[in-house]
Structures are given as C-alpha cells and as structure tokens.
Coordinates of C-alpha atoms in Angstrom, one line a residue:
Chain X
M1 CA 0.0 -0.2 0.1
C2 CA 1.5 3.0 -1.3
Q3 CA -1.4 5.8 -0.1
S4 CA -1.1 8.6 2.3
V5 CA -2.3 8.2 6.0
L6 CA -6.2 8.8 5.5
V7 CA -7.3 11.7 8.0
S8 CA -10.7 11.5 6.9
I9 CA -12.9 14.5 8.5
D10 CA -15.5 15.7 6.4
E11 CA -16.3 18.7 8.0
R12 CA -13.3 21.1 9.4
G13 CA -15.7 21.8 12.6
A14 CA -14.9 24.6 15.1
V15 CA -11.7 25.1 16.7
C16 CA -11.3 26.7 20.3
V17 CA -7.6 28.1 21.0
L18 CA -7.1 28.7 24.9
G19 CA -4.2 31.4 25.3
T20 CA -3.6 33.6 22.2
G21 CA -0.1 34.3 22.5
L22 CA 2.6 33.7 19.7
I23 CA 1.8 29.8 19.3
G24 CA -2.0 29.9 20.3
G25 CA -2.8 33.2 18.7
S26 CA -0.8 32.0 15.2
V27 CA -2.7 28.7 15.4
L28 CA -6.1 30.8 15.7
R29 CA -5.1 33.0 12.7
A30 CA -4.2 29.8 10.6
A31 CA -7.4 28.2 11.2
V32 CA -9.5 30.9 10.3
D33 CA -7.5 31.3 7.0
A34 CA -7.9 27.5 6.5
G35 CA -11.7 27.9 6.7
Y36 CA -12.4 26.8 10.5
E37 CA -14.7 28.3 12.5
A38 CA -12.1 29.4 15.2
F39 CA -12.4 31.3 18.7
G40 CA -10.5 31.8 21.5
Y41 CA -9.9 32.6 25.0
N42 CA -6.9 35.0 26.3
R43 CA -6.5 35.7 30.2
S44 CA -5.1 39.2 30.0
A45 CA -7.8 41.8 28.7
D46 CA -5.0 43.4 26.7
G47 CA -4.1 40.3 24.7
A48 CA -7.5 39.6 24.1
Q49 CA -8.6 43.0 22.8
A50 CA -5.5 43.4 20.6
A51 CA -6.9 40.1 18.9
R52 CA -10.4 41.4 18.7
L53 CA -9.2 44.7 17.4
D54 CA -7.4 42.5 14.6
G55 CA -11.1 41.0 13.8
F56 CA -10.5 38.0 15.8
D57 CA -13.2 36.4 18.1
V58 CA -11.3 36.2 21.6
S59 CA -12.8 36.9 25.0
G60 CA -11.2 37.0 28.5
D61 CA -14.2 35.0 29.7
L62 CA -13.2 31.1 30.0
P63 CA -16.3 29.6 31.2
E64 CA -18.2 31.2 28.2
V65 CA -15.8 30.5 25.8
L66 CA -15.7 26.9 27.0
S67 CA -19.4 26.2 27.1
R68 CA -19.5 27.7 23.3
A69 CA -16.8 25.1 22.6
A70 CA -19.0 22.4 24.1
A71 CA -22.2 23.5 22.3
A72 CA -20.1 23.6 19.1
D73 CA -18.3 20.5 19.8
A74 CA -15.0 22.4 19.0
L75 CA -11.5 21.0 19.2
V76 CA -10.0 22.5 22.4
V77 CA -6.3 23.7 21.5
L78 CA -4.7 24.4 25.0
A79 CA -1.9 27.1 24.1
V80 CA -1.1 28.4 27.7
P81 CA 2.8 28.2 29.3
M82 CA 2.8 25.0 31.4
P83 CA 2.3 26.7 34.5
A84 CA -1.3 27.5 33.6
V85 CA -1.9 24.1 32.3
A86 CA -3.3 22.7 35.3
P87 CA -5.9 25.5 36.2
V88 CA -7.4 25.9 32.7
L89 CA -7.8 22.0 32.3
A90 CA -9.9 22.3 35.3
E91 CA -12.1 24.6 33.5
V92 CA -12.0 22.5 30.8
A93 CA -13.1 19.5 32.6
A94 CA -15.8 21.7 34.2
Y95 CA -17.6 23.2 31.1
A96 CA -16.1 21.2 27.8
P97 CA -15.3 17.6 29.2
E98 CA -16.6 15.9 26.0
C99 CA -14.7 17.9 23.4
A100 CA -11.6 16.9 21.8
L101 CA -8.6 18.2 23.2
T102 CA -5.1 19.1 22.2
D103 CA -2.5 21.2 23.3
V104 CA 0.7 23.2 21.7
V105 CA 3.0 23.3 24.9
S106 CA 6.4 22.1 24.6
V107 CA 6.8 19.2 27.1
K108 CA 4.2 16.5 26.4
G109 CA 4.5 14.2 30.0
P110 CA 3.7 16.7 32.2
V111 CA 0.7 17.8 30.3
A112 CA -0.7 14.4 29.9
D113 CA -0.3 13.8 33.4
A114 CA -2.3 16.9 34.1
V115 CA -5.1 15.7 31.7
R116 CA -5.4 12.6 33.4
K117 CA -5.8 14.5 36.8
Q118 CA -8.8 16.0 35.2
G119 CA -9.9 12.7 33.8
L120 CA -10.0 14.2 30.3
E121 CA -7.4 11.8 28.6
A122 CA -10.0 9.8 26.7
R123 CA -10.3 12.7 24.1
Y124 CA -6.9 13.9 24.4
V125 CA -4.1 14.0 21.8
G126 CA -0.8 15.9 22.7
G127 CA 0.7 18.1 19.9
H128 CA 3.7 20.5 19.7
P129 CA 4.2 22.7 16.5
M130 CA 8.2 22.9 16.2
A131 CA 8.0 26.8 15.5
G132 CA 8.6 30.0 17.2
T133 CA 10.5 33.3 17.3
S134 CA 12.0 34.9 20.3
E135 CA 9.0 37.4 20.4
S136 CA 5.8 36.5 21.9
G137 CA 2.4 37.7 22.8
W138 CA -0.5 38.6 20.1
A139 CA 1.6 41.2 18.4
A140 CA 4.2 38.6 17.2
T141 CA 1.6 36.3 16.0
D142 CA 1.8 34.9 12.3
P143 CA -0.7 32.7 10.2
E144 CA 2.1 31.3 8.3
L145 CA 4.4 30.4 11.3
F146 CA 3.6 26.9 10.9
R147 CA 4.1 26.7 7.1
G148 CA 6.8 24.0 6.2
A149 CA 7.2 23.2 10.2
V150 CA 7.0 20.1 12.0
W151 CA 4.3 19.5 14.3
A152 CA 4.4 16.7 16.8
V153 CA 1.2 14.6 17.2
G154 CA 0.9 12.2 20.3
V155 CA 0.5 8.4 19.2
D156 CA 0.6 7.5 23.0
E157 CA -1.2 4.0 24.1
G158 CA -5.2 4.6 24.0
T159 CA -5.2 7.4 21.7
R160 CA -8.5 7.3 19.9
V161 CA -9.1 8.1 16.2
E162 CA -11.5 10.8 16.2
P163 CA -9.8 13.2 18.2
W164 CA -6.4 12.0 16.7
S165 CA -7.9 12.9 13.1
R166 CA -9.0 16.3 13.9
V167 CA -5.5 17.0 15.4
V168 CA -3.4 15.9 12.5
R169 CA -6.0 17.6 10.2
L170 CA -5.6 21.0 12.0
A171 CA -1.8 20.8 11.9
L172 CA -1.8 19.7 7.9
D173 CA -4.4 22.7 7.4
C174 CA -1.9 25.1 9.3
G175 CA 0.8 24.1 6.7
S176 CA 2.6 21.7 8.7
V177 CA 4.0 18.2 8.4
V178 CA 3.0 15.7 11.5
V179 CA 5.6 13.5 13.1
P180 CA 3.7 10.9 15.2
V181 CA 5.7 10.5 18.6
V182 CA 5.0 9.1 21.8
A183 CA 5.2 11.8 24.9
E184 CA 8.3 10.4 26.5
E185 CA 10.3 10.0 23.3
H186 CA 9.0 13.6 22.2
D187 CA 10.2 14.9 25.6
Q188 CA 13.6 13.1 25.3
A189 CA 14.0 14.6 21.8
V190 CA 12.9 18.0 22.6
A191 CA 15.4 18.3 25.4
R192 CA 18.1 17.8 22.7
I193 CA 17.0 20.0 20.0
S194 CA 14.9 22.6 21.8
H195 CA 15.7 23.1 25.4
L196 CA 19.3 22.8 25.2
P197 CA 19.6 25.1 22.5
H198 CA 17.8 27.5 24.9
V199 CA 20.5 26.7 27.8
L200 CA 23.5 27.0 25.6
A201 CA 22.2 30.4 24.1
E202 CA 22.1 31.7 27.6
A203 CA 25.2 30.6 28.7
L204 CA 26.7 31.9 25.7
A205 CA 25.5 35.4 25.8
A206 CA 26.4 35.5 29.5
A207 CA 29.7 34.8 28.3
G208 CA 29.8 37.4 25.7
A209 CA 28.8 40.0 27.7
G210 CA 31.4 39.1 30.6
G211 CA 33.6 40.5 27.7
G212 CA 32.2 43.9 28.1
E213 CA 31.6 46.5 25.6
L214 CA 34.6 45.5 23.4
A215 CA 33.6 41.9 23.2
L216 CA 30.0 42.6 22.4
G217 CA 31.3 45.2 19.8
L218 CA 33.4 42.7 17.8
A219 CA 30.7 40.1 17.9
A220 CA 29.3 38.7 14.7
G221 CA 27.2 36.1 13.2
S222 CA 28.4 33.1 15.2
F223 CA 27.5 35.1 18.3
R224 CA 24.2 36.3 17.1
D225 CA 22.9 33.3 15.6
G226 CA 24.2 31.6 18.9
T227 CA 22.3 33.7 21.2
R228 CA 19.1 34.4 19.1
V229 CA 16.9 32.6 21.5
A230 CA 18.5 34.2 24.6
G231 CA 16.4 37.1 23.6
T232 CA 13.1 35.4 24.8
A233 CA 11.6 36.4 28.1
P234 CA 13.3 34.6 30.8
D235 CA 9.7 33.6 32.3
L236 CA 8.7 31.8 28.9
V237 CA 12.2 30.0 28.8
R238 CA 11.5 28.6 32.2
A239 CA 8.2 27.7 31.2
I240 CA 9.3 25.8 28.2
C241 CA 12.4 24.3 29.4
E242 CA 11.8 23.6 33.3
P243 CA 9.1 21.3 32.9
N244 CA 11.3 18.8 30.9
A245 CA 13.9 18.9 33.9
G246 CA 14.6 15.1 34.0
A247 CA 15.3 14.6 30.2
L248 CA 17.1 18.2 30.0
E249 CA 19.1 17.4 33.0
L250 CA 20.6 14.1 31.0
V251 CA 21.3 15.9 28.0
L252 CA 23.2 18.7 29.9
D253 CA 25.2 16.1 31.8
E254 CA 26.4 14.8 28.3
T255 CA 27.2 18.3 27.0
I256 CA 28.7 19.3 30.0
E257 CA 31.1 16.1 29.8
A258 CA 31.8 17.1 25.8
L259 CA 32.8 20.4 27.0
I260 CA 35.0 19.2 29.8
A261 CA 36.6 16.9 27.3
A262 CA 37.2 19.8 24.9
R263 CA 38.7 21.9 27.8
D264 CA 40.9 19.4 28.9
A265 CA 42.2 18.3 25.3
L266 CA 43.1 22.2 24.8
R267 CA 44.8 22.5 28.1
A268 CA 46.9 19.0 27.2
D269 CA 47.6 19.4 23.5
G270 CA 46.0 22.5 22.4
T271 CA 43.5 20.7 20.5
L272 CA 39.6 20.8 20.6
G273 CA 39.8 16.9 20.4
E274 CA 36.4 14.9 19.7
V275 CA 34.0 17.5 19.7
V276 CA 34.5 19.4 16.4
E277 CA 34.3 16.0 14.5
A278 CA 31.2 15.1 16.4
G279 CA 29.5 18.4 15.8
Y280 CA 30.4 18.5 12.2
R281 CA 29.0 15.0 11.7
G282 CA 25.8 16.1 13.7
R283 CA 25.1 19.2 11.8
S284 CA 25.8 16.9 8.9
A285 CA 23.2 14.4 9.7
Y286 CA 20.9 17.5 10.2
D287 CA 21.3 18.9 7.0
S288 CA 20.8 15.6 5.1
R289 CA 17.8 14.6 7.2
A290 CA 15.0 13.6 4.7
Q291 CA 11.3 13.8 5.7
W292 CA 9.8 10.6 3.9
E293 CA 6.0 10.5 3.9
I294 CA 4.4 7.6 5.8
T295 CA 2.0 5.7 3.7
G296 CA -0.5 2.8 4.0
V297 CA -1.4 3.1 7.6
L298 CA -5.3 2.9 8.4
P299 CA -6.0 5.1 11.6
G300 CA -7.9 3.0 14.0
A301 CA -6.7 -0.5 12.2
D302 CA -5.0 -3.0 14.4
G303 CA -1.5 -1.9 15.5
W304 CA -2.0 1.7 13.8
L305 CA -0.1 3.5 16.7
D306 CA 2.7 1.2 17.0
E307 CA 3.1 1.7 13.2
L308 CA 3.0 5.2 13.4
R309 CA 5.4 5.3 16.4
R310 CA 8.1 3.2 14.5
A311 CA 7.6 5.3 11.3
G312 CA 8.2 8.7 13.3
R313 CA 11.3 7.4 15.1
R314 CA 12.8 6.8 11.8
G315 CA 12.0 10.3 10.2
G316 CA 8.6 9.6 8.8
V317 CA 5.8 12.2 8.7
L318 CA 2.6 12.6 7.6
R319 CA 1.9 15.0 4.7
A320 CA -1.5 16.9 3.8
L321 CA -3.2 14.8 0.9
Chain D
M1 CA 37.5 68.5 18.5
C2 CA 34.7 66.4 17.1
Q3 CA 36.2 65.4 13.8
S4 CA 36.7 61.9 12.3
V5 CA 39.9 60.2 12.7
L6 CA 41.9 61.4 9.7
V7 CA 43.3 58.6 7.8
S8 CA 45.2 60.4 5.5
I9 CA 46.3 58.4 2.5
D10 CA 46.2 60.2 -0.9
E11 CA 46.9 57.3 -3.2
R12 CA 45.1 53.6 -2.5
G13 CA 48.2 51.9 -3.4
A14 CA 48.5 48.4 -4.2
V15 CA 47.0 45.6 -2.1
C16 CA 48.6 41.9 -2.2
V17 CA 46.6 39.2 -0.7
L18 CA 48.0 36.1 0.2
G19 CA 45.5 33.3 0.4
T20 CA 42.3 33.8 -1.5
G21 CA 40.0 31.5 0.3
L22 CA 36.8 33.0 1.8
I23 CA 38.1 35.9 3.6
G24 CA 41.1 36.8 1.7
G25 CA 39.3 36.1 -1.6
S26 CA 36.6 38.7 -0.4
V27 CA 39.0 41.0 0.6
L28 CA 40.5 40.7 -3.0
R29 CA 37.1 41.3 -4.5
A30 CA 36.2 44.1 -2.2
A31 CA 39.7 45.9 -2.9
V32 CA 39.1 45.5 -6.5
D33 CA 35.6 47.1 -6.3
A34 CA 36.9 49.9 -4.1
G35 CA 39.5 50.9 -6.7
Y36 CA 42.7 49.3 -5.5
E37 CA 45.0 47.5 -7.7
A38 CA 45.1 44.2 -6.3
F39 CA 46.5 41.0 -6.6
G40 CA 47.1 37.7 -4.9
Y41 CA 48.4 34.3 -4.1
N42 CA 46.7 31.1 -3.5
R43 CA 48.6 27.9 -2.6
S44 CA 46.2 25.4 -4.4
A45 CA 46.3 25.5 -8.1
D46 CA 42.5 25.0 -8.2
G47 CA 41.6 28.1 -6.0
A48 CA 44.1 30.4 -8.1
Q49 CA 42.6 29.2 -11.0
A50 CA 38.8 29.7 -9.9
A51 CA 39.9 33.5 -9.1
R52 CA 41.6 33.9 -12.5
L53 CA 38.4 32.2 -14.3
D54 CA 36.4 35.1 -12.4
G55 CA 38.9 37.9 -13.8
F56 CA 41.1 38.2 -10.6
D57 CA 45.0 38.4 -10.9
V58 CA 45.9 35.3 -8.7
S59 CA 48.9 33.3 -9.0
G60 CA 50.3 30.0 -7.3
D61 CA 53.9 31.4 -7.3
L62 CA 54.5 33.0 -4.0
P63 CA 58.0 34.5 -4.6
E64 CA 56.7 36.1 -7.9
V65 CA 53.8 37.5 -6.4
L66 CA 55.8 38.7 -3.2
S67 CA 58.5 40.4 -5.6
R68 CA 55.8 42.1 -7.5
A69 CA 54.2 43.4 -4.0
A70 CA 57.8 44.7 -3.1
A71 CA 58.2 46.5 -6.5
A72 CA 54.7 48.2 -6.0
D73 CA 55.0 48.7 -2.8
A74 CA 51.8 46.7 -1.9
L75 CA 49.8 46.3 1.8
V76 CA 50.5 42.8 1.9
V77 CA 47.4 40.9 3.4
L78 CA 48.2 37.6 5.1
A79 CA 44.8 35.5 4.8
V80 CA 46.2 31.8 5.3
P81 CA 45.1 29.7 8.2
M82 CA 47.2 30.0 11.3
P83 CA 49.1 26.7 10.5
A84 CA 50.2 28.2 7.2
V85 CA 51.2 31.7 8.7
A86 CA 54.9 30.8 9.7
P87 CA 55.6 29.2 6.5
V88 CA 54.3 32.3 4.6
L89 CA 55.8 35.0 6.5
A90 CA 59.3 33.5 6.0
E91 CA 58.6 34.1 2.4
V92 CA 57.4 37.5 2.9
A93 CA 60.8 38.4 4.9
A94 CA 62.7 37.1 2.0
Y95 CA 60.7 38.7 -0.8
A96 CA 58.6 41.7 0.5
P97 CA 60.6 42.6 3.8
E98 CA 59.7 46.5 3.3
C99 CA 56.1 46.1 2.5
A100 CA 53.3 47.2 4.9
L101 CA 51.7 43.8 6.2
T102 CA 48.5 43.0 7.8
D103 CA 46.6 39.6 8.3
V104 CA 42.9 38.7 8.7
V105 CA 43.7 35.5 10.8
S106 CA 41.4 35.4 13.8
V107 CA 43.8 35.3 16.8
K108 CA 46.3 38.2 17.1
G109 CA 48.8 37.2 19.5
P110 CA 50.0 34.1 17.7
V111 CA 50.2 36.0 14.4
A112 CA 52.3 38.9 16.0
D113 CA 54.5 36.5 17.6
A114 CA 55.1 34.8 14.1
V115 CA 55.9 38.1 12.4
R116 CA 58.2 39.1 15.5
K117 CA 60.1 35.8 14.6
Q118 CA 60.7 36.9 11.3
G119 CA 61.7 40.4 12.2
L120 CA 58.7 42.0 10.1
E121 CA 57.1 43.9 13.2
A122 CA 57.8 47.4 12.1
R123 CA 55.5 47.4 9.1
Y124 CA 53.1 45.0 10.9
V125 CA 49.8 45.8 11.9
G126 CA 46.9 43.1 12.8
G127 CA 43.6 42.6 11.5
H128 CA 40.5 40.8 11.9
P129 CA 37.4 41.3 9.9
M130 CA 34.5 39.9 12.0
A131 CA 32.7 38.4 9.0
G132 CA 32.2 34.9 7.6
T133 CA 29.9 32.2 6.6
S134 CA 30.2 28.3 7.4
E135 CA 31.2 28.1 3.5
S136 CA 35.1 28.3 2.6
G137 CA 37.1 28.6 -0.6
W138 CA 37.0 30.8 -3.3
A139 CA 33.4 29.9 -4.4
A140 CA 32.1 31.5 -1.3
T141 CA 33.9 34.9 -1.7
D142 CA 31.8 37.9 -1.5
P143 CA 32.9 41.7 -2.2
E144 CA 30.1 42.6 0.1
L145 CA 31.1 40.3 3.0
F146 CA 32.3 42.9 4.8
R147 CA 29.9 45.9 4.3
G148 CA 28.5 46.9 7.8
A149 CA 31.0 44.6 9.6
V150 CA 33.3 45.3 12.3
W151 CA 37.1 45.1 11.3
A152 CA 39.4 44.8 14.2
V153 CA 42.8 46.6 13.8
G154 CA 45.9 46.5 16.2
V155 CA 46.8 49.4 18.0
D156 CA 49.7 47.5 20.0
E157 CA 52.6 49.3 21.5
G158 CA 54.9 50.2 18.4
T159 CA 52.3 50.6 15.7
R160 CA 53.5 53.2 13.3
V161 CA 51.4 55.4 11.4
E162 CA 51.8 54.6 7.8
P163 CA 51.1 50.7 8.0
W164 CA 48.1 51.4 10.4
S165 CA 46.7 54.1 8.2
R166 CA 46.8 52.0 5.1
V167 CA 45.2 48.9 7.1
V168 CA 42.3 51.0 8.3
R169 CA 41.9 52.7 5.0
L170 CA 41.5 49.3 3.5
A171 CA 39.0 48.2 6.3
L172 CA 36.7 51.3 5.6
D173 CA 37.2 51.0 2.0
C174 CA 35.6 47.4 2.0
G175 CA 32.6 48.7 4.0
S176 CA 33.5 47.9 7.7
V177 CA 33.9 49.9 10.7
V178 CA 37.2 49.5 12.4
V179 CA 37.8 48.6 16.2
P180 CA 40.9 49.6 17.5
V181 CA 42.2 47.0 19.8
V182 CA 45.5 45.5 21.3
A183 CA 46.4 41.9 20.4
E184 CA 45.6 40.4 24.0
E185 CA 42.6 41.9 24.4
H186 CA 41.3 41.0 20.9
D187 CA 42.2 37.5 21.7
Q188 CA 40.2 37.5 25.0
A189 CA 37.3 39.0 23.3
V190 CA 37.1 36.6 20.2
A191 CA 37.4 33.8 22.8
R192 CA 34.1 34.7 23.9
I193 CA 32.3 35.8 20.9
S194 CA 33.8 33.7 18.1
H195 CA 35.6 30.8 19.6
L196 CA 33.0 29.8 22.3
P197 CA 30.1 29.8 19.7
H198 CA 32.0 27.5 17.7
V199 CA 32.6 25.1 20.4
L200 CA 29.0 25.1 22.0
A201 CA 27.7 25.0 18.3
E202 CA 29.8 21.6 17.7
A203 CA 28.7 20.4 21.2
L204 CA 24.8 21.1 20.4
A205 CA 25.1 19.3 16.9
A206 CA 26.5 16.5 18.5
A207 CA 23.9 16.3 21.4
G208 CA 21.1 16.8 18.8
A209 CA 22.4 14.1 16.6
G210 CA 22.4 12.0 19.6
G211 CA 18.8 12.1 19.6
G212 CA 18.7 10.2 16.4
E213 CA 16.5 10.9 13.2
L214 CA 13.3 11.6 15.6
A215 CA 15.5 14.4 17.2
L216 CA 16.7 15.8 14.2
G217 CA 13.4 15.5 12.4
L218 CA 11.6 17.5 15.2
A219 CA 14.6 20.0 15.3
A220 CA 13.6 23.8 14.4
G221 CA 15.0 27.4 14.4
S222 CA 16.7 27.1 18.0
F223 CA 18.6 24.2 16.9
R224 CA 19.1 25.2 13.4
D225 CA 20.7 28.7 14.3
G226 CA 22.5 27.2 17.5
T227 CA 24.5 24.8 15.2
R228 CA 24.7 26.6 11.8
V229 CA 28.7 27.2 12.6
A230 CA 29.3 23.5 13.3
G231 CA 28.9 23.1 9.3
T232 CA 32.2 24.7 9.0
A233 CA 34.8 22.4 8.1
P234 CA 36.4 20.8 11.1
D235 CA 40.2 21.7 10.0
L236 CA 38.9 25.4 9.6
V237 CA 37.4 25.3 13.0
R238 CA 40.5 23.8 14.7
A239 CA 42.6 26.4 12.6
I240 CA 40.3 29.2 14.0
C241 CA 39.9 28.5 17.5
E242 CA 42.9 26.2 18.6
P243 CA 45.6 28.9 18.4
N244 CA 43.5 30.7 21.0
A245 CA 43.7 27.8 23.3
G246 CA 44.6 29.9 26.6
A247 CA 42.0 32.4 26.3
L248 CA 39.2 29.8 25.2
E249 CA 40.2 27.5 28.1
L250 CA 39.2 30.1 30.5
V251 CA 36.1 30.8 28.8
L252 CA 35.3 27.2 28.6
D253 CA 35.9 27.1 32.2
E254 CA 33.3 29.8 33.0
T255 CA 30.6 28.3 30.7
I256 CA 31.2 24.7 32.1
E257 CA 30.8 26.2 35.6
A258 CA 27.5 28.2 34.5
L259 CA 25.9 25.0 32.8
I260 CA 27.0 22.8 35.9
A261 CA 25.2 25.3 38.3
A262 CA 22.1 25.1 35.9
R263 CA 22.2 21.3 35.9
D264 CA 22.5 21.2 39.7
A265 CA 19.6 23.7 39.9
L266 CA 17.4 21.6 37.7
R267 CA 18.0 18.7 39.9
A268 CA 17.8 20.3 43.2
D269 CA 14.4 22.5 42.6
G270 CA 13.3 22.0 39.0
T271 CA 14.9 25.6 37.9
L272 CA 17.4 26.8 35.6
G273 CA 19.0 29.1 38.1
E274 CA 20.9 32.1 37.4
V275 CA 21.8 31.0 33.8
V276 CA 18.7 32.4 32.2
E277 CA 18.6 35.8 33.8
A278 CA 22.1 36.2 33.0
G279 CA 21.6 35.1 29.4
Y280 CA 18.8 37.6 28.7
R281 CA 20.6 40.3 30.3
G282 CA 23.7 39.3 27.9
R283 CA 21.7 39.2 24.9
S284 CA 20.0 42.7 25.7
A285 CA 23.3 44.1 26.3
Y286 CA 24.3 42.8 22.8
D287 CA 21.0 44.1 21.1
S288 CA 21.3 47.5 22.8
R289 CA 25.1 48.0 22.2
A290 CA 25.8 51.2 20.1
Q291 CA 28.8 51.8 17.9
W292 CA 29.7 55.4 18.5
E293 CA 32.4 57.3 16.5
I294 CA 35.9 58.1 17.8
T295 CA 36.7 61.5 16.9
G296 CA 39.4 63.9 17.6
V297 CA 42.6 61.4 17.9
L298 CA 45.3 62.5 15.3
P299 CA 47.4 59.6 14.1
G300 CA 51.0 59.9 15.3
A301 CA 50.3 62.5 18.0
D302 CA 51.4 61.9 21.5
G303 CA 49.5 59.2 23.0
W304 CA 47.4 58.4 19.9
L305 CA 47.4 54.6 20.6
D306 CA 46.6 54.8 23.9
E307 CA 43.7 56.9 23.2
L308 CA 42.3 54.5 20.4
R309 CA 42.7 51.7 22.8
R310 CA 40.6 53.2 25.5
A311 CA 37.9 54.1 23.1
G312 CA 37.9 50.8 21.5
R313 CA 37.3 49.0 24.7
R314 CA 34.3 51.5 25.3
G315 CA 32.6 50.5 22.2
G316 CA 34.4 53.3 19.9
V317 CA 34.7 52.7 16.4
L318 CA 36.5 54.5 13.3
R319 CA 34.2 55.2 10.4
A320 CA 34.8 56.1 6.7
L321 CA 34.8 59.8 6.5

C-alpha cells in the first residue's frame, strides 16, 4: 500500500484556542485562514482586545468560551504556558469535558499527567508545533508561522482515532507536516533540539557580555545566531524548559562532559579533541535529514499507533493529501 | 575636537592578498571594487585558477607574487589559516620585507609572535574582519562580505602610523567600521564571541544527533541557528579556535561552571537558576550595544595609540569619512 495516511474528516468543525500568545494566536489565525470556525480565550484583557481589534473572536471569559466550545463540539487547543495548564484544564473539565482536546505546549509528559488528573485523557491527543520566534504575545502572531514546520502529534497508548484525526487535520491545514511520537520520546528529543539550545544560548550570551563592550562590539554572526533565543523573555524560557527537567538534566550532563573533554584536550595538547568532528557529523546529519512520507497506515486499524510510532522514530511524517 | 579620525592616504596603492579563500578572496574582490590595484596568491592551483577564471589576478607562485608586491610597495594581506602563517611569513621576509603587512587571521597574539620571529614587526599591523559564513574557498567569496561588519585593527605598542593608516583605509574601503584593539584583549574577546560559539555549536550539534532521526526531524529554529557554524569544515574550525587555546580554555571553564550550576539547580529544585537571567541580560546588552564614532584622535600624535585603545574598549569605532 502506497497511499497517504487517510485523515478523513468531512467537516473541519470548530476550533477553540485557549491562550492567544505567539503560538496559540498563530494557530487561531492559521485556522481561520484555513476555513475553520475558530474562536479563543486569552487571560489578559489587553491580549484579548488586541486580537479582537484584528478581527478575531477572542474573549477573556473562560467559562463562556468553553461553554461555546462544548455547544459547537470544537477541538479545544490548549495554548497556555505550562504553569497555567492545570488550572485551565480544570475549567475544561468543568465546561467542555466532551470536547476533543489537544495542546501546543513544549513538553508532553507533564501535560498528559495534568490531563489525566482531570479525567480528560479519552479525548486528548498531545501536540507540539516546532515553530516560534524569540518574540511573544499577540503582536508576534503569524498565520504562516507553521508553514513548512514539523508538528509533533501524540500516538500514545490509548489514543482514539477521532480526536487524533482532528488534531492531525488541523496541523496539516496550518501548513505543517506531522511527526507521530509518544510523549516520553518527544520530551527526550526536544530536550536535545529545543531546550538544550535555549540553555546554551543563555550561557553563550552571558559569556559574551562578560567580555564587556569590546567583546559585544566585535561580535558577529556566530554570536548573533548562537544567542538568538536568549532574547526570549526569561519567564517564557523557564516555562518551556523547566517542565522537562529530567530529560534536560541528562542531556546537560552529556554536554557538560563533552565540553570538559574539549577544555581538557585544549589544556593538554592545544586541540579541541573529539567535539569538532562530532559536531560536524551532527550538523551534517541534520542538513541531510530527509522527511519521508508515511503511507499505508489506516488510523484505527490493528497496530496503527505502533506503526506510526515506529515510522516517526525513523524520520517519517504525515503530509497533507 | 569633533572630527573623524583622519586616515590620510592620498593614493590607495596596491594590495597583495596571500590566500584567496573565503576571507582573503573576499578582501581581494572588495579591494578591486574599491579601486585598488589588487592581486594575490593562492597555494592550491584550483583555487588560484577559480579566481583567475573570475577575472582576478591570482597566481600560485609565492616568490613571484611577493616580488611584485615589493616592487609596487603593496600592502600585504596575510589571509592563510594559522598553521600556514609561519612558512608564508618566512617568504614575506625573503621577498617583500619592506612592505606594509597586515593579516585577517582570527587570533592576533600568535600571528604577532610569528611576525616578530621574522623581524617584520615594524611594518605590521594586525587585523581581523568579523565576518564569515560556514562556507569556505573562492566559490564562497563575496565583495560585500565586510559591508557593515566590524574590522578589528591593532593598536599595539610600537604601531607605526603609515602601515596602520593603510590597513584602516582598506578596512573602511571594504565597507567595515574599525575597532582599535591590542592583540591580547582582542584574543580574549574573540574567545568569548567567536571561538566559544563554535565550540558550543559543535557540542549542540552532537547532542542533537545523539537523539537520532526523531530528534533531528523535530529540530527547528533554535537548533538550526545554534548549530549553524558547526557546518564549518572541522579543519577550519580547529585552525580558527585552537591557536587561541589559552583564552578559550578560560571562557570554557566559565561556561562549564555556568552549565553545571544550571544542571544542579534543575536537579535540586527544577529551575534553571541564574543562567536564564544572565543570558537574557547578555543578549539585551548585545542588542542595545551602540557603535559610537571615535573623533579627535590624530594618528601619530602623542598618546594616539592609548587613546584609540581606550575608545575601542568602550565600544568606539572608526568610520569612513
């Protein structure tokens, strides 16, 4: 079988985005552009008003928004920072417990735990669009933010077809390709390619500034690019990275070890040792990675989740038909 | 006095570039565009031929090129990787010992040492254009590479006005602004903002690849930008970073310490600790750094080198009139 994975949703249905910052607000915009009935909630009145002034249907009244989602059988997209996930999920459980539910939070394990605590797991499928900028808030939103990006979608044990298909369809409609992945493996992977980059960017920015005006005045492309994400608001960096403390710790251990080896080699014989070759191989592997399309999996058929998991591990993606 | 620093060279004179890779070849192109009589040498016959095919006057015969430089009283620009500096300087001493001499190598202390070994220090002024890409070789050269960039120019004890003025003039004519700096402070600064970024990019690229196809498939902007310079050829990275081993070791120590503190804080209480705030402050300082023009210094007047040094330390630059 060589056909694309069928994500058969006849109607696009409604989408309800909770939190209209950079990611959530961009989902709202992209969903509207793709023809969805989409509306949202934002805690800050300023943020909600900014979205309304741009013509979007965003309210600051969470119970009201969730009641509307329940009435419209909307897909609820949780797009708040990790510290706000538990209280917002409590409201979802109270006002829209039957809605399909996904999220766009960086870590998946802690969100899944919070979802289970509210008894919402039957309708939940985790998500994580791998896109962003160092800006935040409604003003930074962009309906094209997810175009060509990768969007991780959960294929954990117990995932049901209907909410899964709706989440995949939304991600594809936003212009992304979908990588199927279970929560634990997702969190280990993003520790390496998203959270570690944040921590190293912070350490590099601090080291550069330690050289004063002369060093910052001489800084060029390698410093600019290497510290770009250190321009992200500190609270947001913490909210992204700290919930993944366990996986991040392990990869920090590994990286500290590699840097100590480089430092010791410099001291011993003036060379950087292994790190340069290993880094070049790593970047080359990244540059030559290929997205291949997963075909022939029928959502809901025996073993479909396992098939998708195995494909995702080997670089497979789901694409729009 | 509020006038620009006078770099009074009536004639542009000739420029002889030794090594026509990314940086040297781009200097050659930029110098030709700026109206200089410019010619060069490249060790590899392929590289020299590629330059000739593009209409540039590049030969593989070093004694011949240097004899021509001596006859034309050219400014000799040393643009070879650090391992080739000593042998090429020996040829300069043999064939063009009276020429004004500069270099565009990343470290300044080791080049100055090699220059002194050949007795060429009276006509030497160190240079370092802070520009580049992860590409290398003639094919990557770009006459606009230095436009808007910073070009470090030496103001070490004993620097003479005439070669200094020619080097500054060339840097300005290539479209750069000039930061005056002594070798030791330059090397400490670039350890922080150029060599450390290389090492961290390598470590990050290796850590990402350690997560296999899944991790590389999920990688987005933070990983792409944070590992960009890990795409540079390993030999070139070594040639750039390893000659600055002493300064790089110190800043690696500092960075390893910061990462260990972050890892320990994650383990102890699930937070990243100081590193996020320090990094945000550092990146903010970088984003808000201001280049102010150094004025009122007369090259050759009493204390001119010291005045330029102090200004460079505080973010001052020389601009084209």
